[in-house]
Coordinates of C-alpha atoms in Angstrom, one line a residue:
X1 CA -7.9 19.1 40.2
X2 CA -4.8 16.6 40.3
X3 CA -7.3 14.0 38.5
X4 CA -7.6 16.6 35.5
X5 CA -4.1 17.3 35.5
X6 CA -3.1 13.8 35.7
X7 CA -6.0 12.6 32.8
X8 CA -4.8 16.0 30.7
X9 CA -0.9 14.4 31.2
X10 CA -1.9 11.2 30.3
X11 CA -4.2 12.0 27.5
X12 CA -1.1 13.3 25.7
X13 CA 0.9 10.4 26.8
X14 CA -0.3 7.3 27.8
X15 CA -3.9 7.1 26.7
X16 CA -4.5 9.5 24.4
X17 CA -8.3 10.0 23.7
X18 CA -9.5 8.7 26.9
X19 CA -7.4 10.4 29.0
X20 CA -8.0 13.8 27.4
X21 CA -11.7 13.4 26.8
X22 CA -11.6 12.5 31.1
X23 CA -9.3 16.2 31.7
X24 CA -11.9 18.2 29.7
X25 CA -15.1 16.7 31.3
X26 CA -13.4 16.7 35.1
X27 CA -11.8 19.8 34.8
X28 CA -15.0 22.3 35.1
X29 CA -16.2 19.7 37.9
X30 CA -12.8 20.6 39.7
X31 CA -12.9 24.7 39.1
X32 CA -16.7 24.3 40.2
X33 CA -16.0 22.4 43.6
X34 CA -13.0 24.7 43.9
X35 CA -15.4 27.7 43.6
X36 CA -17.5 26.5 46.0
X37 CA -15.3 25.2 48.6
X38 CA -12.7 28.2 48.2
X39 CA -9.6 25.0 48.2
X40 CA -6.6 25.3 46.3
X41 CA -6.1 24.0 42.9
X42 CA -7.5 26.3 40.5
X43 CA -4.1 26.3 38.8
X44 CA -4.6 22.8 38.5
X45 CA -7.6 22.5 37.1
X46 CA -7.0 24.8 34.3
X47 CA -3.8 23.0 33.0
X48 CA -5.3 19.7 33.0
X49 CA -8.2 21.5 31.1
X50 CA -6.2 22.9 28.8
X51 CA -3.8 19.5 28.2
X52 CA -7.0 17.6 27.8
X53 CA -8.1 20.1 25.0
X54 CA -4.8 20.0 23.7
X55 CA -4.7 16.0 23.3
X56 CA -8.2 16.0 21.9
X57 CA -7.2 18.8 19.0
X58 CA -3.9 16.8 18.4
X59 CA -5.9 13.7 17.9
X60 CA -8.3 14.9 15.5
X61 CA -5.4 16.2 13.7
X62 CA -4.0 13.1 13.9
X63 CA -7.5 11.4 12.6
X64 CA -7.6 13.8 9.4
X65 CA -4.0 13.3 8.2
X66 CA -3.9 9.6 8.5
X67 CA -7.5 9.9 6.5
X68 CA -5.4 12.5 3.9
X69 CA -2.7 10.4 3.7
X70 CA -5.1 7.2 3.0
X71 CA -6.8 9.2 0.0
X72 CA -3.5 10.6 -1.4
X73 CA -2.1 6.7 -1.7
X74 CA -5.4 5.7 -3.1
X75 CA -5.3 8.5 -5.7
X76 CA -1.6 8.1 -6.5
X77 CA -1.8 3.8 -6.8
X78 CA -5.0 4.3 -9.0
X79 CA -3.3 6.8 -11.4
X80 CA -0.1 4.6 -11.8

């Protein structure tokens, strides 16, 4: 659980796809074990879930405006 919460943190800081992509694929290993095991953490592994969605969504976001943005300048430099 504090390894999705840290990759979900750090996917929307430090390493942004890799560290998101890490929360969302560790996150239902975390609320599985925790299921299993009956430890604490749950709480944990949701946020981290959720941050690691969060930085994935904000990065494709990211992806399709800086393509938009390519496109536009193309379009505007060709019509000039």
């Amino acid at each position: 659980a504090i390894v999705t919460l840290i990759a979900g943190i750090a996917g929307l800081t430090f390493v942004p796809f890799i560290g998101s992509i890490v929360a969302v694929i560790t996150g239902p290993m975390a609320e599985r074990q925790i299921a299993q095991t009956g430890e604490d953490g749950a709480q944990l592994a949701k946020i981290g879930k959720i941050l690691g969605w969060v930085g994935l969504i904000l990065g494709a976001l990211a992806i399709v405006g800086v393509i938009l943005f390519w496109v536009v300048f193309a379009a505007s430099v060709a019509n000039a």
